[in-house]
Coordinates of C-alpha atoms in Angstrom, one line a residue:
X134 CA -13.3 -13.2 -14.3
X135 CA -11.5 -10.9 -11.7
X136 CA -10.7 -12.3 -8.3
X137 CA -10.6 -9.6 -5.3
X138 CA -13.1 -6.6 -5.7
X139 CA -10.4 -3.6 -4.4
X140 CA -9.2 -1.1 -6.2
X141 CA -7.3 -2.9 -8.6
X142 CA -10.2 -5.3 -9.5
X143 CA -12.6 -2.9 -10.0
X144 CA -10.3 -0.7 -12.3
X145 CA -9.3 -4.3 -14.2
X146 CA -13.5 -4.7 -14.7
X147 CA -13.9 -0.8 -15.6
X148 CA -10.9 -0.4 -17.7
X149 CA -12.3 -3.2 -19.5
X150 CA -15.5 -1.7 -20.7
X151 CA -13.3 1.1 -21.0
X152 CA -11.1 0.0 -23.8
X153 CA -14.1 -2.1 -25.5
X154 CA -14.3 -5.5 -24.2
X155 CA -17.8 -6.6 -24.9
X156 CA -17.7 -9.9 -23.3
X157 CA -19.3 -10.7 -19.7
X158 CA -17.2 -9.4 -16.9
X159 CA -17.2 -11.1 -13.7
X160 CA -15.6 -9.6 -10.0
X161 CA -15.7 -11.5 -7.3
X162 CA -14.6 -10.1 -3.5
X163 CA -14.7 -12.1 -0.7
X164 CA -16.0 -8.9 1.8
X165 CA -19.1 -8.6 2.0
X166 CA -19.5 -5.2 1.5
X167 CA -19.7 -2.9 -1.6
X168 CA -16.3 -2.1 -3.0
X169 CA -15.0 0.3 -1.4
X170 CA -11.3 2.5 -1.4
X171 CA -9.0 1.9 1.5
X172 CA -6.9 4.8 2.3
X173 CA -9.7 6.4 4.0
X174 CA -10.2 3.7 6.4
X175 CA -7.2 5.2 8.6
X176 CA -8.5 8.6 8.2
X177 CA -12.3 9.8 7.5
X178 CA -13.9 6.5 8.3
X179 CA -11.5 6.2 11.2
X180 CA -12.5 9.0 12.5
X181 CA -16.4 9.0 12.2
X182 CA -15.8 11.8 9.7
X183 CA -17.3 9.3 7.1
X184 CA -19.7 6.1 7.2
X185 CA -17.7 3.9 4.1
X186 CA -15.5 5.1 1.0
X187 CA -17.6 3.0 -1.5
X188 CA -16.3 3.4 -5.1
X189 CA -18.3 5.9 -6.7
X190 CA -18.6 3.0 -10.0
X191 CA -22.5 2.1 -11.2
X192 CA -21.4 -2.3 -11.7
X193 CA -24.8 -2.8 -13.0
X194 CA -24.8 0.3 -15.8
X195 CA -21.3 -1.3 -16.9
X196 CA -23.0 -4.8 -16.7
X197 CA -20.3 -6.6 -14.4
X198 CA -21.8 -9.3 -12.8
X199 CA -20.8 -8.4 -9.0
X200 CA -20.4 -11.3 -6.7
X201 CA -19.7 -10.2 -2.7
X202 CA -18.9 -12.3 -0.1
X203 CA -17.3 -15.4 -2.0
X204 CA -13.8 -16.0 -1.1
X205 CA -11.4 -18.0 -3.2
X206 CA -9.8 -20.9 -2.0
X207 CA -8.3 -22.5 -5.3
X208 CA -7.5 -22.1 -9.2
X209 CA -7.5 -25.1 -11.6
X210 CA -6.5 -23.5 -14.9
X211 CA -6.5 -26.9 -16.9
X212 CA -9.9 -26.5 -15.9
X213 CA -10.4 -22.8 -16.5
X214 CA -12.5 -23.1 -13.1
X215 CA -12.1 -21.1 -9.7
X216 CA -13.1 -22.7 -6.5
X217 CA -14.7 -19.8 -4.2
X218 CA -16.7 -20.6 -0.9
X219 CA -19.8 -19.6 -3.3
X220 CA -18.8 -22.6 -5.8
X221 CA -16.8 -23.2 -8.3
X222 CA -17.0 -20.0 -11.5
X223 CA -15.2 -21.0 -14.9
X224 CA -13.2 -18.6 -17.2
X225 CA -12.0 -17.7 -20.3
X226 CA -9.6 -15.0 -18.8
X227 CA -8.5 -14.3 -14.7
X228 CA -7.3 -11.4 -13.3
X229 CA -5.9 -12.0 -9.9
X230 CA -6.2 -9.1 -7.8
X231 CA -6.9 -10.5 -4.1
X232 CA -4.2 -7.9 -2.9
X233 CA -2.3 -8.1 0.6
X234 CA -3.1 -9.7 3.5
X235 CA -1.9 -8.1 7.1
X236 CA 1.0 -9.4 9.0
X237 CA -0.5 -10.7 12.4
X238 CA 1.7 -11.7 15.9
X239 CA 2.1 -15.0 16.7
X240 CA -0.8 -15.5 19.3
X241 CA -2.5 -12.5 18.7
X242 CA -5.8 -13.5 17.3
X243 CA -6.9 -15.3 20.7
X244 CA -6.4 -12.1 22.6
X245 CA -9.7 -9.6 22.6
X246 CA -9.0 -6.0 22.2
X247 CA -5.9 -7.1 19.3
X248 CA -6.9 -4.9 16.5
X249 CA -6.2 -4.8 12.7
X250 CA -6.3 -1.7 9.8
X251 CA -6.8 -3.3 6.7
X252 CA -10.8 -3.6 6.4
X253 CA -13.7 -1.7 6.3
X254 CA -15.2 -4.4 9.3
X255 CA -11.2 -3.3 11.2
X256 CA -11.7 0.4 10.8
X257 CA -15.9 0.1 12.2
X258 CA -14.5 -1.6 15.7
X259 CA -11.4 0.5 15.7
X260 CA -14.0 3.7 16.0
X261 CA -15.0 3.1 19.9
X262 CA -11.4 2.9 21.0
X263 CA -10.9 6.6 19.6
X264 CA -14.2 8.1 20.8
X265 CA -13.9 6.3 24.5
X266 CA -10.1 7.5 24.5
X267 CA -8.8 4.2 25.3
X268 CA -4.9 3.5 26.4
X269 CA -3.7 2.1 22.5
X270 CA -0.6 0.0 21.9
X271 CA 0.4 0.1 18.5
X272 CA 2.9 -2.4 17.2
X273 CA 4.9 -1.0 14.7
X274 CA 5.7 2.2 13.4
X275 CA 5.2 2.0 10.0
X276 CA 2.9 3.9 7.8
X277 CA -0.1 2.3 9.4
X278 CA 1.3 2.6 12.8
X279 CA 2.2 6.1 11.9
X280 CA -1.5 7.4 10.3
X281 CA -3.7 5.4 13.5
X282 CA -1.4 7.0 16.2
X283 CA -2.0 10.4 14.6
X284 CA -5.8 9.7 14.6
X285 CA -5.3 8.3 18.5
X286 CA -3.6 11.1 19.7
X287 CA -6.3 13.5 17.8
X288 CA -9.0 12.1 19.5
X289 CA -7.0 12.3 23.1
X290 CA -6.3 8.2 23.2
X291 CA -2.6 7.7 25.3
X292 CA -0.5 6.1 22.5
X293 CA 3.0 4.2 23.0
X294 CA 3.8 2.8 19.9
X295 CA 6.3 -0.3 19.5
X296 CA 8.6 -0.7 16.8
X297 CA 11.3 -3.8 17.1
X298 CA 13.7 -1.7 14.4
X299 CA 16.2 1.2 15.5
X300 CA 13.8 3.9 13.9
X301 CA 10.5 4.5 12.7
X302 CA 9.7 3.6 8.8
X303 CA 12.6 1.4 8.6
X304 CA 11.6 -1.0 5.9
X305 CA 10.7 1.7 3.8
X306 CA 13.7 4.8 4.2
X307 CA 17.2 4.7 5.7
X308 CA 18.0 5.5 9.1
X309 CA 19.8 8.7 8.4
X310 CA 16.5 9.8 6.9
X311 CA 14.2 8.4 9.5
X312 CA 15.6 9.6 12.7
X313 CA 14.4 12.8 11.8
X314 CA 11.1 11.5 11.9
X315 CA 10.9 10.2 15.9
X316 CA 10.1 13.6 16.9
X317 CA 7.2 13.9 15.4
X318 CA 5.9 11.5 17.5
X319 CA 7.3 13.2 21.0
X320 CA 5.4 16.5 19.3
X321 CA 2.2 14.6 19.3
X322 CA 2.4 13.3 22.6
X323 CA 2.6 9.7 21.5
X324 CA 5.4 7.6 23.3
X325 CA 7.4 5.9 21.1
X326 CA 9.7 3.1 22.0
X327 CA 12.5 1.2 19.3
X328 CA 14.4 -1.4 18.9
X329 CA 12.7 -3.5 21.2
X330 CA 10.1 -6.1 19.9
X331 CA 6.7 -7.5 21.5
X332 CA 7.4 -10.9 23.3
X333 CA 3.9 -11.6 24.4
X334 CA 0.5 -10.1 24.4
X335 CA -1.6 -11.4 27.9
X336 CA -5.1 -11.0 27.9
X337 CA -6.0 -11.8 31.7
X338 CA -5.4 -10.0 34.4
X339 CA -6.1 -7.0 31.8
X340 CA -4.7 -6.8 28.5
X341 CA -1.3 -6.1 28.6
X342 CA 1.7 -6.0 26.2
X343 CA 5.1 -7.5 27.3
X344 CA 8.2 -6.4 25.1
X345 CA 11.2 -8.3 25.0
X346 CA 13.2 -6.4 27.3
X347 CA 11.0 -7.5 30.3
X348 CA 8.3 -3.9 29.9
X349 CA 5.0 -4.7 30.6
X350 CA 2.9 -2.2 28.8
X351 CA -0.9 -1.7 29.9
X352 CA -3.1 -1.4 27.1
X353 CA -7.1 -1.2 26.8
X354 CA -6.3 -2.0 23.2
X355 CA -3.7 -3.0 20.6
X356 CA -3.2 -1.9 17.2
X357 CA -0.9 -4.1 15.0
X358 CA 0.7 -2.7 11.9
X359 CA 3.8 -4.6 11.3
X360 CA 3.1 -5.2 7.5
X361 CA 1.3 -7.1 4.8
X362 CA 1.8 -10.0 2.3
X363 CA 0.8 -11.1 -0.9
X364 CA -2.6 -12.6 -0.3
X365 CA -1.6 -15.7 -2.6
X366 CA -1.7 -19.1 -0.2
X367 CA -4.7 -19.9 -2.4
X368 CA -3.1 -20.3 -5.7
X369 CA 0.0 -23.1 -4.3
X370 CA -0.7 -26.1 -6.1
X371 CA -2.5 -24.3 -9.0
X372 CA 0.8 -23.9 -11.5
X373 CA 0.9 -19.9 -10.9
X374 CA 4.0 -19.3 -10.3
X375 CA 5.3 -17.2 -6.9
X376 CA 7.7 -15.1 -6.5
X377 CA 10.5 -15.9 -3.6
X378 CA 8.5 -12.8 -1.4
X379 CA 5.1 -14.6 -2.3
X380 CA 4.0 -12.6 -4.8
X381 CA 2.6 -13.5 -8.1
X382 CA 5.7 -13.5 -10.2
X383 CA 4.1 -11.4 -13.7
X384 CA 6.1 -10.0 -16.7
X385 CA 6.1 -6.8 -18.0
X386 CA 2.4 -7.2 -19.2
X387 CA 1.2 -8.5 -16.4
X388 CA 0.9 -12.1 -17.3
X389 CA 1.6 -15.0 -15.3
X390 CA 2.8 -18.3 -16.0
X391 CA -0.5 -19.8 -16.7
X392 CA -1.6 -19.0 -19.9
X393 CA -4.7 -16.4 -19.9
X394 CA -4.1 -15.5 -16.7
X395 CA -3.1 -11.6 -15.0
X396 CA -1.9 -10.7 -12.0
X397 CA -2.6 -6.9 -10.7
X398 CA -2.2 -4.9 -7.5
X399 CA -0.5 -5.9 -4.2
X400 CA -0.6 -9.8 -5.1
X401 CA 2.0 -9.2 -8.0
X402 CA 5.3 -8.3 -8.5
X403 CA 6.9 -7.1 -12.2
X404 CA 10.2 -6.4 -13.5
X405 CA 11.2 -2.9 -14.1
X406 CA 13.4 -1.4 -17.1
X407 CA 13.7 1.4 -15.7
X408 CA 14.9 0.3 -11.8
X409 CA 16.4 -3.3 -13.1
X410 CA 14.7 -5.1 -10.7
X411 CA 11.4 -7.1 -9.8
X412 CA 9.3 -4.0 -7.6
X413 CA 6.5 -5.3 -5.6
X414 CA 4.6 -2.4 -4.5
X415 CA 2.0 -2.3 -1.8
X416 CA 0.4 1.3 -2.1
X417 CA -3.0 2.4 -3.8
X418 CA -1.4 3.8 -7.4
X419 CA 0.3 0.7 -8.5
X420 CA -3.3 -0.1 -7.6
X421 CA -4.8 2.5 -9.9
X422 CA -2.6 2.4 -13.0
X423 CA -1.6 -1.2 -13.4
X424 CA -5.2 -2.7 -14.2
X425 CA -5.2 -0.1 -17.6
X426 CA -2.1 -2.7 -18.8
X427 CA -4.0 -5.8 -17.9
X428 CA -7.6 -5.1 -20.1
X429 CA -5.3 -3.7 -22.5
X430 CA -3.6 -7.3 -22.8
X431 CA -7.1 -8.6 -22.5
X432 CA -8.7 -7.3 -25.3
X433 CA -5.9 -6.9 -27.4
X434 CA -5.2 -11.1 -27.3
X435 CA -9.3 -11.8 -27.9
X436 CA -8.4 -9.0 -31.4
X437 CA -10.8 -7.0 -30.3
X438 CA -10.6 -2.9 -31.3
X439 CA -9.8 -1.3 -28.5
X440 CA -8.3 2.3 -27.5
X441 CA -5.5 0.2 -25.8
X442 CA -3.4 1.2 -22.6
X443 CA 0.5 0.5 -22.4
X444 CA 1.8 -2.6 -23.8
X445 CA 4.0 -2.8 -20.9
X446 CA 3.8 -2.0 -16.8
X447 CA 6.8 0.0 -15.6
X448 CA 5.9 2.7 -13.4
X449 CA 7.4 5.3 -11.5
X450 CA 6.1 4.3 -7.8
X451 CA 4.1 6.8 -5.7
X452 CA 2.7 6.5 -2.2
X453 CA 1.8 9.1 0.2
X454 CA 0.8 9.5 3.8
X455 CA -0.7 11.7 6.2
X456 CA 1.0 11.5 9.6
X457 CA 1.4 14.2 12.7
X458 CA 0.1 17.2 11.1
X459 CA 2.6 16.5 8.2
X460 CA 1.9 15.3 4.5
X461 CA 4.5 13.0 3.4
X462 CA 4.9 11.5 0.0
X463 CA 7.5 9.4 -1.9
X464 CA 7.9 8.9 -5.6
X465 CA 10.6 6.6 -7.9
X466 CA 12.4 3.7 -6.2
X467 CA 16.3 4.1 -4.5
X468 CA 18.7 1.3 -3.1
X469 CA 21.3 1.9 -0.8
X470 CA 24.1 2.7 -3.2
X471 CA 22.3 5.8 -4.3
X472 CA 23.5 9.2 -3.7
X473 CA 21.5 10.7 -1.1
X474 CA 21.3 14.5 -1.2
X475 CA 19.2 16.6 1.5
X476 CA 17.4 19.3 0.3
X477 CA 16.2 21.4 3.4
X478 CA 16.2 21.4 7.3
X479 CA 14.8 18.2 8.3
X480 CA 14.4 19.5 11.5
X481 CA 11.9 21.9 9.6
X482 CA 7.7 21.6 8.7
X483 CA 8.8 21.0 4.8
X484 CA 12.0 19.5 3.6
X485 CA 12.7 16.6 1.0
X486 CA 15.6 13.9 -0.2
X487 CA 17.0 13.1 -3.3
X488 CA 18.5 9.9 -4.5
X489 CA 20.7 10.1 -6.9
X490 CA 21.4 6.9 -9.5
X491 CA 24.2 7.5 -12.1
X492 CA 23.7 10.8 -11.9
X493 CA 19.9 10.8 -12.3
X494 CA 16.9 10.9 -10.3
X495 CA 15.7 8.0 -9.5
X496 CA 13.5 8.7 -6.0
X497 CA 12.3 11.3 -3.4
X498 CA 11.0 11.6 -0.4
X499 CA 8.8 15.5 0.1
X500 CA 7.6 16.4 3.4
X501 CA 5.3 19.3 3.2
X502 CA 6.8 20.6 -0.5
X503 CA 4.4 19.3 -2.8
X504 CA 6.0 21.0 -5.5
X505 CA 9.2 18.7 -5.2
X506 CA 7.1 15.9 -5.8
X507 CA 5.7 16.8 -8.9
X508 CA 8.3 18.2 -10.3
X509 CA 10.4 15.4 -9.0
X510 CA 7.8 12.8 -10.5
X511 CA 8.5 14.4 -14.1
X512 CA 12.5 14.5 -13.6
X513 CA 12.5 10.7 -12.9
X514 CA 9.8 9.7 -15.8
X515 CA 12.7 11.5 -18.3
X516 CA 15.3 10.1 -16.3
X517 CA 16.8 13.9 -15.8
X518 CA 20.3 14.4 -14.3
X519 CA 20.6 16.7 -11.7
X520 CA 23.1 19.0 -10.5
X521 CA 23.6 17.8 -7.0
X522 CA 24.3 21.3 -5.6
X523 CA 21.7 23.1 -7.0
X524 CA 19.2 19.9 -6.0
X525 CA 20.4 20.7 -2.4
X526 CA 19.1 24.3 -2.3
X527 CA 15.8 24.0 -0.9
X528 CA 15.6 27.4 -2.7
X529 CA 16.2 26.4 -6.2
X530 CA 13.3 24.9 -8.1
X531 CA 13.9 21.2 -8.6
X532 CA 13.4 21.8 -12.5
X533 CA 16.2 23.8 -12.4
X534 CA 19.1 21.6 -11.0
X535 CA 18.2 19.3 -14.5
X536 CA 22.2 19.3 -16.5

């Protein structure tokens, strides 16, 4: 059984007819639409450029017994039973992919006109806001805030955008990296204001947003994008065990605590060789890749042949956004202590960063050079030193500043 029907539960359920599991293969989601890919919500469907993003994936031709609109609300693994609002579904092995959950403000559900990007249902009433070009607040200027302002400002919505840090992307890159990226908002004439946070939001007279330093902005509608969690309240109680962040704390197999049952996706965290540390990583190919370890572990435990996947999760994280006219993408993981090495006018339409561990590549950061990335992708996968001169000259091929 495989709880949460996103991308990493329905690759868990087709990786497992995949790699030969002949046993019944249940997916449960607790949206009550057909499964369906997410990064388009903040773009084409967004936009009206597209009605859904439904996986292109035939559940009855692979005989998976698809179960919509049953959320979970409890796991008894003595048991082997799973309490879901459509009753209570026994297993003989769980996959828990119910993913992340949105951060929301404190008081903002009981004000109309607060909006969310996470669902399908968020992305369908986020539509009239951009077609009526309605005054948007967003909080936050993450990667959410980022993409919806870009698709505000497209359709000719008045944006301010609201981030409580010094700069834009903070929990994600370092300062010195994303001050360079405020301008891009001023370029697409969205307002962006930081290092203040939202104090209130008032819904009567108007709707109006009140930031700690005393501002009072008017808005005709919010957008709030100040990050997700682990969607694992369910499982307290059950023996699972958590992670300090919330996650499901897995090994290197994806296992968790409870025997015969995997964690996958952006409700798990899993220790990386090859970072030394625990990664828990929110973006759609961790999404992708990690469910191809998990039916491996599955099938190979019930001895069944099987074409199996990795033994062992340890990837080289990948995420990428489009935001003001500009793709961006990030591969690898860095920490503060790594050498940082520009490679290109930030100030430019296409520049990256390196980070530099021991010597090595260990993450970057390419804005408009796609050709960085993937050559950058293969330089961290070997673990490649680099010659930190030749990585800064945005003229030299990245291949060739490997020692």
């Amino acid at each position: 059984m495989i709880v949460g029907a996103g991308m990493a539960g329905v690759q868990t359920a087709v990786q497992l007819r995949e790699q030969g599991w002949p046993g019944a293969v249940t997916l449960i989601g607790a949206e009550p639409h057909q499964p369906y890919d997410r990064p388009p919500l903040s773009k084409a469907v967004l936009s009206g450029k597209a009605e859904g993003s439904a996986f292109d994936v035939d559940f009855t031709a692979l005989a998976i017994d698809l179960r919509l609109g049953h959320g979970v609300t409890g796991l008894r693994p003595d048991a082997r039973e799973v309490d879901t609002t459509g009753g209570t579904v026994g297993y003989d092995h769980l996959v828990l992919a119910t993913g992340a959950e949105p951060v929301v403000l404190p008081g903002g559900g009981q004000v109309p006109g607060v909006h969310l990007l996470r669902t399908l249902d968020d992305a369908e009433r986020l539509r009239p806001v951009l077609r009526e070009r309605q005054r948007v607040v967003i909080v936050g200027a993450g990667w959410i805030g980022a993409e919806f302002a870009t698709a505000a400002r497209e359709a000719g919505c008045p944006v301010t955008v609201v981030e409580a840090a010094d700069q834009p992307l903070a929990g994600a890159l370092p300062a010195e990296v994303t001050r360079e990226m405020r301008a891009w908002y001023a370029e697409c004439g969205a307002e962006l204001r930081t290092g203040v946070a939202v104090a209130r939001l008032h819904a009567d007279p108007g709707r109006k947003v009140e930031l700690a330093d005393g501002t009072v902005l008017a808005a005709d509608a919010v957008v709030v994008g100040i990050g997700a969690r682990p969607a694992t309240a369910w499982l307290h109680g059950s023996g699972v065990e958590l992670a300090p962040d919330g996650s499901v704390f897995a090994d290197a197999r994806l296992r968790t605590s409870v025997p015969d049952v995997y964690a996958v996706g952006d409700c798990a965290s899993f220790p990386s060789a090859r970072y030394g540390r625990r990664l828990l990583v929110h973006h759609w190919d961790n999404a992708l890749h990690g469910p191809r370890v998990v039916a491996a572990g599955i099938v190979g435990d019930a001895g069944k042949a099987v074409d199996a996947g990795p033994a062992v999760y340890d990837p080289v994280p990948y995420f990428w956004s489009e935001q003001f006219g500009r793709f961006v993408q990030y591969v690898g993981w860095h920490g503060a202590s790594d050498e940082l090495v520009w490679r290109g006018d930030p100030t430019s339409a296409a520049w990256s960063v390196c980070w530099l561990r021991d010597g090595a590549l260990g993450a970057l950061l390419a804005v408009g050079r796609p050709r960085d990335l993937a050559q950058g992708r293969k330089l961290i996968e070997a673990r490649t030193p680099l010659d930190p001169t030749l990585a800064a000259d945005p003229a030299v091929p990245l291949k060739k500043a490997a020692l």
